[in-house]
Short mmCIF file of C-alpha atoms in Angstrom, two decimals:
data_model
loop_
_atom_site.label_atom_id
_atom_site.label_comp_id
_atom_site.label_asym_id
_atom_site.label_seq_id
_atom_site.Cartn_x
_atom_site.Cartn_y
_atom_site.Cartn_z
CA GLU A 1 18.63 4.59 -2.66
CA ASP A 2 15.87 2.56 -1.05
CA GLN A 3 13.80 0.70 -3.62
CA VAL A 4 11.69 -2.36 -4.31
CA THR A 5 11.59 -4.25 -7.60
CA GLN A 6 9.04 -6.92 -8.42
CA SER A 7 9.17 -9.51 -11.18
CA PRO A 8 7.65 -10.55 -13.39
CA GLU A 9 5.37 -7.62 -14.19
CA ALA A 10 2.67 -10.01 -15.36
CA LEU A 11 2.17 -13.75 -15.03
CA ARG A 12 -0.41 -16.04 -16.61
CA LEU A 13 -0.87 -19.47 -15.09
CA GLN A 14 -3.13 -22.37 -15.78
CA GLU A 15 -5.25 -23.40 -12.83
CA GLY A 16 -3.14 -25.73 -10.69
CA GLU A 17 0.18 -24.55 -12.15
CA SER A 18 2.39 -23.46 -9.24
CA SER A 19 4.83 -20.55 -9.54
CA SER A 20 6.69 -17.87 -7.61
CA LEU A 21 6.69 -14.08 -7.59
CA ASN A 22 9.88 -12.22 -6.75
CA CYS A 23 10.46 -9.05 -4.74
CA SER A 24 14.00 -7.75 -4.50
CA TYR A 25 14.79 -4.80 -2.27
CA THR A 26 17.50 -2.42 -1.21
CA VAL A 27 16.82 -0.54 1.99
CA SER A 28 18.93 1.08 4.66
CA GLY A 29 17.86 -1.21 7.46
CA LEU A 30 14.77 -3.37 7.07
CA ARG A 31 12.04 -3.08 9.67
CA GLY A 32 9.65 -5.34 7.81
CA LEU A 33 8.59 -6.66 4.39
CA PHE A 34 4.92 -6.83 3.49
CA TRP A 35 2.89 -8.62 0.82
CA TYR A 36 -0.48 -7.33 -0.28
CA ARG A 37 -3.09 -8.43 -2.78
CA GLN A 38 -4.93 -5.77 -4.79
CA ASP A 39 -8.03 -6.33 -6.89
CA PRO A 40 -8.90 -3.80 -9.63
CA GLY A 41 -10.36 -0.57 -8.25
CA LYS A 42 -9.90 -1.63 -4.62
CA GLY A 43 -7.47 -0.95 -1.84
CA PRO A 44 -4.63 -3.39 -1.12
CA GLU A 45 -5.45 -6.29 1.19
CA PHE A 46 -2.79 -7.41 3.67
CA LEU A 47 -1.35 -10.90 3.25
CA PHE A 48 1.93 -11.25 5.22
CA THR A 49 4.59 -9.43 7.22
CA LEU A 50 8.13 -10.84 7.33
CA TYR A 51 10.70 -9.43 9.72
CA SER A 52 14.01 -11.26 9.25
CA ALA A 53 15.90 -13.42 6.79
CA GLY A 54 14.88 -17.06 6.90
CA GLU A 55 11.35 -16.34 8.00
CA GLU A 56 8.45 -18.04 6.20
CA LYS A 57 4.68 -17.57 6.47
CA GLU A 58 1.80 -19.47 4.87
CA LYS A 59 -1.83 -18.80 4.21
CA GLU A 60 -3.92 -21.20 2.16
CA ARG A 61 -2.18 -21.55 -1.24
CA LEU A 62 0.32 -18.75 -0.54
CA LYS A 63 3.72 -18.96 1.11
CA ALA A 64 6.06 -16.02 1.60
CA THR A 65 9.79 -16.33 2.27
CA LEU A 66 12.48 -13.75 3.01
CA THR A 67 16.23 -13.54 2.45
CA LYS A 68 18.57 -10.61 3.04
CA LYS A 69 17.95 -9.24 -0.44
CA GLU A 70 14.65 -10.63 -1.69
CA SER A 71 11.34 -12.21 -0.90
CA PHE A 72 9.34 -14.79 -2.79
CA LEU A 73 5.61 -15.34 -2.84
CA HIS A 74 5.00 -18.96 -3.80
CA ILE A 75 1.57 -19.84 -5.14
CA THR A 76 0.70 -23.51 -5.01
CA ALA A 77 -2.04 -24.93 -7.25
CA PRO A 78 -3.58 -21.52 -7.92
CA LYS A 79 -7.27 -21.02 -8.63
CA PRO A 80 -8.92 -18.34 -10.81
CA GLU A 81 -9.90 -16.42 -7.66
CA ASP A 82 -6.20 -15.89 -6.95
CA SER A 83 -6.06 -13.56 -9.97
CA ALA A 84 -5.03 -10.11 -8.71
CA THR A 85 -2.05 -7.81 -8.49
CA TYR A 86 0.38 -8.77 -5.75
CA LEU A 87 2.30 -5.92 -4.16
CA CYS A 88 5.47 -6.09 -2.10
CA ALA A 89 6.49 -3.30 0.27
CA VAL A 90 9.30 -2.66 2.73
CA GLN A 91 9.53 -0.37 5.71
CA ALA A 92 12.92 1.22 6.32
CA LYS A 93 14.36 1.67 9.79
CA THR A 94 15.54 5.14 8.81
CA GLY A 95 12.57 7.48 8.82
CA ASN A 96 10.08 4.59 8.98
CA GLN A 97 9.19 5.16 5.32
CA PHE A 98 7.35 2.59 3.23
CA TYR A 99 8.45 1.65 -0.31
CA PHE A 100 6.20 -0.31 -2.65
CA GLY A 101 7.04 -2.27 -5.76
CA THR A 102 4.92 -1.82 -8.87
CA GLY A 103 3.39 -5.25 -8.45
CA THR A 104 2.94 -8.51 -10.32
CA SER A 105 -0.35 -8.91 -12.14
CA LEU A 106 -1.36 -12.56 -11.83
CA THR A 107 -3.98 -14.15 -14.07
CA VAL A 108 -5.05 -17.74 -13.40
CA ILE A 109 -6.84 -19.35 -16.31
CA PRO A 110 -9.44 -22.06 -15.60
CA ASP B 1 -14.95 -4.27 3.96
CA SER B 2 -11.81 -3.18 5.84
CA GLY B 3 -13.64 -0.80 8.18
CA VAL B 4 -11.71 2.21 6.83
CA THR B 5 -13.92 4.79 5.14
CA GLN B 6 -12.86 7.43 2.66
CA THR B 7 -14.83 10.29 1.18
CA PRO B 8 -15.49 11.31 -1.46
CA LYS B 9 -15.24 8.27 -3.70
CA HIS B 10 -14.63 10.36 -6.81
CA LEU B 11 -13.51 13.94 -7.22
CA ILE B 12 -13.17 15.91 -10.45
CA THR B 13 -11.63 19.34 -10.32
CA ALA B 14 -9.58 21.80 -12.33
CA THR B 15 -5.91 22.69 -12.29
CA GLY B 16 -4.98 25.22 -9.65
CA GLN B 17 -7.79 24.21 -7.31
CA ARG B 18 -7.61 22.85 -3.76
CA VAL B 19 -9.36 19.72 -2.47
CA THR B 20 -9.68 17.86 0.83
CA LEU B 21 -9.84 14.10 1.12
CA ARG B 22 -11.21 12.57 4.29
CA CYS B 23 -10.42 9.28 6.02
CA SER B 24 -11.99 7.60 9.04
CA PRO B 25 -9.86 4.78 10.46
CA ARG B 26 -11.12 1.47 11.80
CA SER B 27 -12.58 1.65 15.27
CA GLY B 28 -9.73 1.52 17.78
CA ASP B 29 -6.93 2.20 15.30
CA LEU B 30 -4.64 5.06 16.27
CA SER B 31 -2.50 5.34 13.16
CA VAL B 32 -3.41 6.62 9.70
CA TYR B 33 -1.38 6.42 6.51
CA TRP B 34 -1.88 8.17 3.16
CA TYR B 35 -0.78 6.77 -0.18
CA GLN B 36 -0.98 7.92 -3.79
CA GLN B 37 -1.37 5.37 -6.57
CA SER B 38 -0.87 6.38 -10.18
CA LEU B 39 -0.52 4.21 -13.26
CA ASP B 40 3.08 5.18 -13.94
CA GLN B 41 4.47 5.26 -10.40
CA GLY B 42 2.60 2.61 -8.47
CA LEU B 43 1.80 3.06 -4.80
CA GLN B 44 3.70 5.91 -3.13
CA PHE B 45 3.77 6.44 0.62
CA LEU B 46 2.93 10.03 1.53
CA ILE B 47 2.66 10.39 5.30
CA GLN B 48 1.76 8.61 8.55
CA TYR B 49 0.10 9.95 11.69
CA TYR B 50 -0.14 8.29 15.06
CA ASN B 51 -2.62 9.59 17.60
CA GLY B 52 -2.53 13.07 16.10
CA GLU B 53 1.23 13.33 15.66
CA GLU B 54 3.20 12.96 12.43
CA ARG B 55 5.27 9.76 12.62
CA ALA B 56 6.76 9.22 9.17
CA LYS B 57 6.97 11.21 5.98
CA GLY B 58 7.45 9.98 2.44
CA ASN B 59 7.75 11.89 -0.80
CA ILE B 60 4.87 14.21 -0.05
CA LEU B 61 4.85 17.39 -2.10
CA GLU B 62 4.90 20.75 -0.35
CA ARG B 63 1.53 21.50 -2.01
CA PHE B 64 0.09 18.59 -0.03
CA SER B 65 -0.58 18.58 3.71
CA ALA B 66 -2.34 16.30 6.13
CA GLN B 67 -3.49 16.19 9.71
CA GLN B 68 -5.11 13.81 12.14
CA PHE B 69 -7.80 15.19 14.41
CA PRO B 70 -8.58 14.35 18.07
CA ASP B 71 -11.33 11.97 16.96
CA LEU B 72 -8.59 10.23 14.88
CA HIS B 73 -10.04 10.94 11.46
CA SER B 74 -7.57 12.38 9.00
CA GLU B 75 -7.68 14.80 6.11
CA LEU B 76 -5.32 15.14 3.17
CA ASN B 77 -5.28 18.59 1.60
CA LEU B 78 -4.07 18.98 -1.97
CA SER B 79 -3.56 22.50 -3.30
CA SER B 80 -2.49 24.17 -6.57
CA LEU B 81 -3.52 20.99 -8.29
CA GLU B 82 -1.75 19.88 -11.45
CA LEU B 83 -2.73 17.34 -14.09
CA GLY B 84 -0.14 14.95 -12.70
CA ASP B 85 -1.91 14.85 -9.34
CA SER B 86 -4.66 12.75 -10.90
CA ALA B 87 -4.48 9.42 -9.09
CA LEU B 88 -6.11 7.12 -6.57
CA TYR B 89 -5.49 8.26 -3.01
CA PHE B 90 -5.66 5.56 -0.36
CA CYS B 91 -5.87 5.86 3.35
CA ALA B 92 -4.91 2.97 5.61
CA SER B 93 -5.11 2.52 9.36
CA SER B 94 -3.43 0.31 11.92
CA SER B 95 -3.79 -0.15 15.64
CA THR B 96 -0.33 0.85 16.90
CA GLY B 97 1.48 2.36 13.92
CA GLY B 98 4.34 -0.10 14.20
CA LEU B 99 4.69 -3.26 12.13
CA ASP B 100 1.05 -4.18 12.65
CA THR B 101 -1.31 -4.80 9.78
CA GLN B 102 -2.44 -1.83 7.72
CA TYR B 103 -6.05 -1.92 6.57
CA PHE B 104 -6.71 0.05 3.40
CA GLY B 105 -9.80 2.03 2.54
CA PRO B 106 -11.52 1.93 -0.85
CA GLY B 107 -9.70 5.03 -2.08
CA THR B 108 -10.63 8.41 -3.55
CA ARG B 109 -10.16 8.77 -7.29
CA LEU B 110 -9.02 12.31 -8.08
CA THR B 111 -9.20 13.61 -11.63
CA VAL B 112 -7.64 16.99 -12.38
CA LEU B 113 -8.75 18.51 -15.69
#
Protein backbone atom coordinates (compact mmCIF):
# COMPACT_ATOMS: atom_id res chain seq x y z
CA GLU A 1 0.00 0.00 0.00
CA ASP A 2 1.31 3.42 -0.96
CA GLN A 3 1.82 5.65 2.07
CA VAL A 4 3.81 8.50 3.55
CA THR A 5 4.84 8.77 7.20
CA GLN A 6 6.30 11.90 8.74
CA SER A 7 8.16 12.24 12.02
CA PRO A 8 8.17 13.73 14.48
CA GLU A 9 4.56 14.89 14.68
CA ALA A 10 5.64 18.03 16.50
CA LEU A 11 8.99 19.70 17.08
CA ARG A 12 9.94 22.64 19.27
CA LEU A 13 13.27 24.31 18.62
CA GLN A 14 15.06 27.26 20.08
CA GLU A 15 15.93 29.93 17.54
CA GLY A 16 19.21 28.91 15.92
CA GLU A 17 18.90 25.23 16.91
CA SER A 18 19.23 23.16 13.72
CA SER A 19 17.27 19.93 13.22
CA SER A 20 15.80 17.58 10.62
CA LEU A 21 12.31 16.42 9.72
CA ASN A 22 11.81 12.93 8.32
CA CYS A 23 9.49 11.66 5.60
CA SER A 24 9.50 7.94 4.89
CA TYR A 25 7.49 6.56 2.00
CA THR A 26 6.41 3.39 0.29
CA VAL A 27 5.11 3.84 -3.23
CA SER A 28 4.85 1.67 -6.30
CA GLY A 29 7.20 3.71 -8.43
CA LEU A 30 8.10 7.25 -7.40
CA ARG A 31 7.49 10.06 -9.87
CA GLY A 32 8.41 12.78 -7.42
CA LEU A 33 8.57 13.78 -3.75
CA PHE A 34 7.35 17.19 -2.65
CA TRP A 35 7.78 19.33 0.44
CA TYR A 36 5.27 22.00 1.37
CA ARG A 37 4.91 24.49 4.18
CA GLN A 38 1.44 25.18 5.59
CA ASP A 39 0.51 28.02 7.91
CA PRO A 40 -2.68 27.74 10.02
CA GLY A 41 -5.84 28.29 7.98
CA LYS A 42 -3.96 28.62 4.69
CA GLY A 43 -3.23 26.44 1.71
CA PRO A 44 0.10 24.60 1.45
CA GLU A 45 2.99 26.54 -0.07
CA PHE A 46 5.40 24.67 -2.33
CA LEU A 47 9.01 24.32 -1.18
CA PHE A 48 10.80 21.58 -3.16
CA THR A 49 10.40 18.74 -5.65
CA LEU A 50 12.88 15.85 -5.59
CA TYR A 51 12.91 13.27 -8.36
CA SER A 52 15.59 10.66 -7.63
CA ALA A 53 17.69 9.23 -4.83
CA GLY A 54 20.73 11.33 -4.04
CA GLU A 55 19.14 14.57 -5.11
CA GLU A 56 19.40 17.62 -2.83
CA LYS A 57 17.79 21.06 -3.02
CA GLU A 58 18.27 24.17 -0.89
CA LYS A 59 16.33 27.32 -0.24
CA GLU A 60 17.45 29.78 2.41
CA ARG A 61 17.63 27.85 5.72
CA LEU A 62 16.01 24.71 4.27
CA LYS A 63 17.65 21.76 2.55
CA ALA A 64 15.80 18.70 1.28
CA THR A 65 17.44 15.36 0.53
CA LEU A 66 16.09 12.11 -0.92
CA THR A 67 17.00 8.45 -0.60
CA LYS A 68 15.18 5.40 -1.97
CA LYS A 69 13.00 5.16 1.12
CA GLU A 70 12.95 8.54 2.81
CA SER A 71 13.49 12.25 2.57
CA PHE A 72 14.83 14.70 5.10
CA LEU A 73 14.11 18.40 5.45
CA HIS A 74 17.05 19.97 7.26
CA ILE A 75 16.46 23.31 8.92
CA THR A 76 19.60 25.27 9.70
CA ALA A 77 19.55 28.03 12.34
CA PRO A 78 15.76 28.36 12.26
CA LYS A 79 13.95 31.60 13.00
CA PRO A 80 10.49 32.08 14.57
CA GLU A 81 9.05 32.79 11.10
CA ASP A 82 9.92 29.22 10.13
CA SER A 83 7.19 28.02 12.50
CA ALA A 84 4.60 26.14 10.42
CA THR A 85 3.49 22.64 9.53
CA TYR A 86 5.74 20.96 6.98
CA LEU A 87 4.07 18.47 4.68
CA CYS A 88 5.68 15.78 2.57
CA ALA A 89 3.93 14.24 -0.43
CA VAL A 90 4.77 11.69 -3.10
CA GLN A 91 3.35 11.12 -6.54
CA ALA A 92 3.11 7.50 -7.66
CA LYS A 93 3.89 6.42 -11.21
CA THR A 94 0.86 4.12 -11.12
CA GLY A 95 -2.26 6.21 -11.54
CA ASN A 96 -0.37 9.47 -10.90
CA GLN A 97 -1.95 9.69 -7.45
CA PHE A 98 -0.61 11.97 -4.72
CA TYR A 99 -0.12 10.80 -1.12
CA PHE A 100 0.48 13.24 1.71
CA GLY A 101 1.92 12.68 5.16
CA THR A 102 0.16 14.17 8.17
CA GLY A 103 2.91 16.72 8.64
CA THR A 104 5.39 17.92 11.24
CA SER A 105 4.31 20.94 13.26
CA LEU A 106 7.41 23.05 13.86
CA THR A 107 7.56 25.74 16.52
CA VAL A 108 10.66 27.93 16.76
CA ILE A 109 10.96 29.77 20.05
CA PRO A 110 12.76 33.15 20.12
CA ASP B 1 -1.40 35.22 -2.78
CA SER B 2 -0.99 32.15 -5.01
CA GLY B 3 -3.30 33.42 -7.77
CA VAL B 4 -5.72 30.52 -7.24
CA THR B 5 -9.17 31.60 -6.10
CA GLN B 6 -11.78 29.50 -4.36
CA THR B 7 -15.37 30.31 -3.51
CA PRO B 8 -17.06 30.30 -1.15
CA LYS B 9 -14.64 30.73 1.72
CA HIS B 10 -17.02 29.15 4.23
CA LEU B 11 -20.04 26.94 3.73
CA ILE B 12 -22.41 25.63 6.39
CA THR B 13 -25.05 23.14 5.39
CA ALA B 14 -27.07 20.20 6.67
CA THR B 15 -26.68 16.47 6.25
CA GLY B 16 -28.17 15.13 3.05
CA GLN B 17 -27.67 18.38 1.14
CA ARG B 18 -25.63 19.05 -1.99
CA VAL B 19 -23.04 21.81 -2.43
CA THR B 20 -20.74 23.08 -5.18
CA LEU B 21 -17.26 24.42 -4.58
CA ARG B 22 -15.65 26.56 -7.24
CA CYS B 23 -11.99 27.04 -8.18
CA SER B 24 -10.32 29.39 -10.64
CA PRO B 25 -6.74 28.41 -11.46
CA ARG B 26 -3.82 30.78 -11.92
CA SER B 27 -3.74 32.51 -15.27
CA GLY B 28 -2.18 30.16 -17.81
CA ASP B 29 -2.40 27.02 -15.69
CA LEU B 30 -4.10 24.09 -17.41
CA SER B 31 -4.30 21.61 -14.55
CA VAL B 32 -6.49 21.67 -11.45
CA TYR B 33 -6.30 19.43 -8.40
CA TRP B 34 -8.78 18.96 -5.54
CA TYR B 35 -7.82 17.96 -2.02
CA GLN B 36 -9.69 17.36 1.23
CA GLN B 37 -8.04 18.18 4.55
CA SER B 38 -9.56 16.97 7.79
CA LEU B 39 -8.08 16.94 11.27
CA ASP B 40 -7.94 13.16 11.54
CA GLN B 41 -6.84 12.25 8.02
CA GLY B 42 -4.59 15.06 6.86
CA LEU B 43 -4.51 16.11 3.22
CA GLN B 44 -6.18 13.64 0.84
CA PHE B 45 -5.87 13.86 -2.93
CA LEU B 46 -9.27 13.66 -4.61
CA ILE B 47 -8.90 14.26 -8.34
CA GLN B 48 -6.88 16.03 -11.05
CA TYR B 49 -8.01 17.56 -14.33
CA TYR B 50 -5.85 18.70 -17.20
CA ASN B 51 -7.34 20.95 -19.86
CA GLY B 52 -10.83 19.63 -19.22
CA GLU B 53 -9.93 15.94 -19.02
CA GLU B 54 -9.62 13.80 -15.90
CA ARG B 55 -5.96 12.85 -15.43
CA ALA B 56 -5.68 11.21 -12.02
CA LYS B 57 -8.11 10.01 -9.39
CA GLY B 58 -7.55 9.51 -5.69
CA ASN B 59 -9.90 8.26 -3.01
CA ILE B 60 -12.82 10.36 -4.15
CA LEU B 61 -16.18 9.16 -2.90
CA GLU B 62 -18.90 8.28 -5.39
CA ARG B 63 -21.03 11.04 -3.80
CA PHE B 64 -18.41 13.53 -4.98
CA SER B 65 -17.84 14.61 -8.57
CA ALA B 66 -15.81 17.26 -10.31
CA GLN B 67 -15.35 18.81 -13.70
CA GLN B 68 -13.17 21.35 -15.43
CA PHE B 69 -14.86 23.74 -17.83
CA PRO B 70 -13.58 25.17 -21.15
CA ASP B 71 -12.50 28.37 -19.39
CA LEU B 72 -10.43 26.07 -17.09
CA HIS B 73 -12.28 26.81 -13.86
CA SER B 74 -13.31 23.75 -11.93
CA GLU B 75 -16.18 22.76 -9.69
CA LEU B 76 -16.33 20.08 -7.02
CA ASN B 77 -19.82 18.80 -6.30
CA LEU B 78 -20.52 17.10 -2.99
CA SER B 79 -23.88 15.39 -2.54
CA SER B 80 -25.76 13.47 0.19
CA LEU B 81 -23.51 15.22 2.65
CA GLU B 82 -22.56 13.50 5.90
CA LEU B 83 -21.08 14.90 9.11
CA GLY B 84 -17.75 13.35 8.19
CA ASP B 85 -17.53 15.45 5.04
CA SER B 86 -16.82 18.51 7.17
CA ALA B 87 -13.32 19.58 6.18
CA LEU B 88 -11.20 22.12 4.36
CA TYR B 89 -11.31 21.62 0.60
CA PHE B 90 -8.33 22.92 -1.33
CA CYS B 91 -7.91 23.47 -5.00
CA ALA B 92 -4.46 23.72 -6.56
CA SER B 93 -3.33 24.49 -10.08
CA SER B 94 -0.22 23.89 -12.13
CA SER B 95 0.86 24.81 -15.61
CA THR B 96 1.32 21.39 -17.23
CA GLY B 97 -0.10 18.86 -14.78
CA GLY B 98 3.16 16.95 -14.60
CA LEU B 99 5.76 17.34 -11.87
CA ASP B 100 5.54 21.12 -11.99
CA THR B 101 4.74 23.20 -8.95
CA GLN B 102 1.21 23.10 -7.59
CA TYR B 103 -0.12 26.41 -6.29
CA PHE B 104 -2.82 26.05 -3.64
CA GLY B 105 -5.83 28.26 -3.13
CA PRO B 106 -6.99 29.50 0.27
CA GLY B 107 -9.52 26.69 0.65
CA THR B 108 -13.24 26.35 1.33
CA ARG B 109 -14.20 25.36 4.85
CA LEU B 110 -17.25 23.10 4.74
CA THR B 111 -19.24 22.45 7.89
CA VAL B 112 -22.01 19.85 7.75
CA LEU B 113 -24.46 20.03 10.67
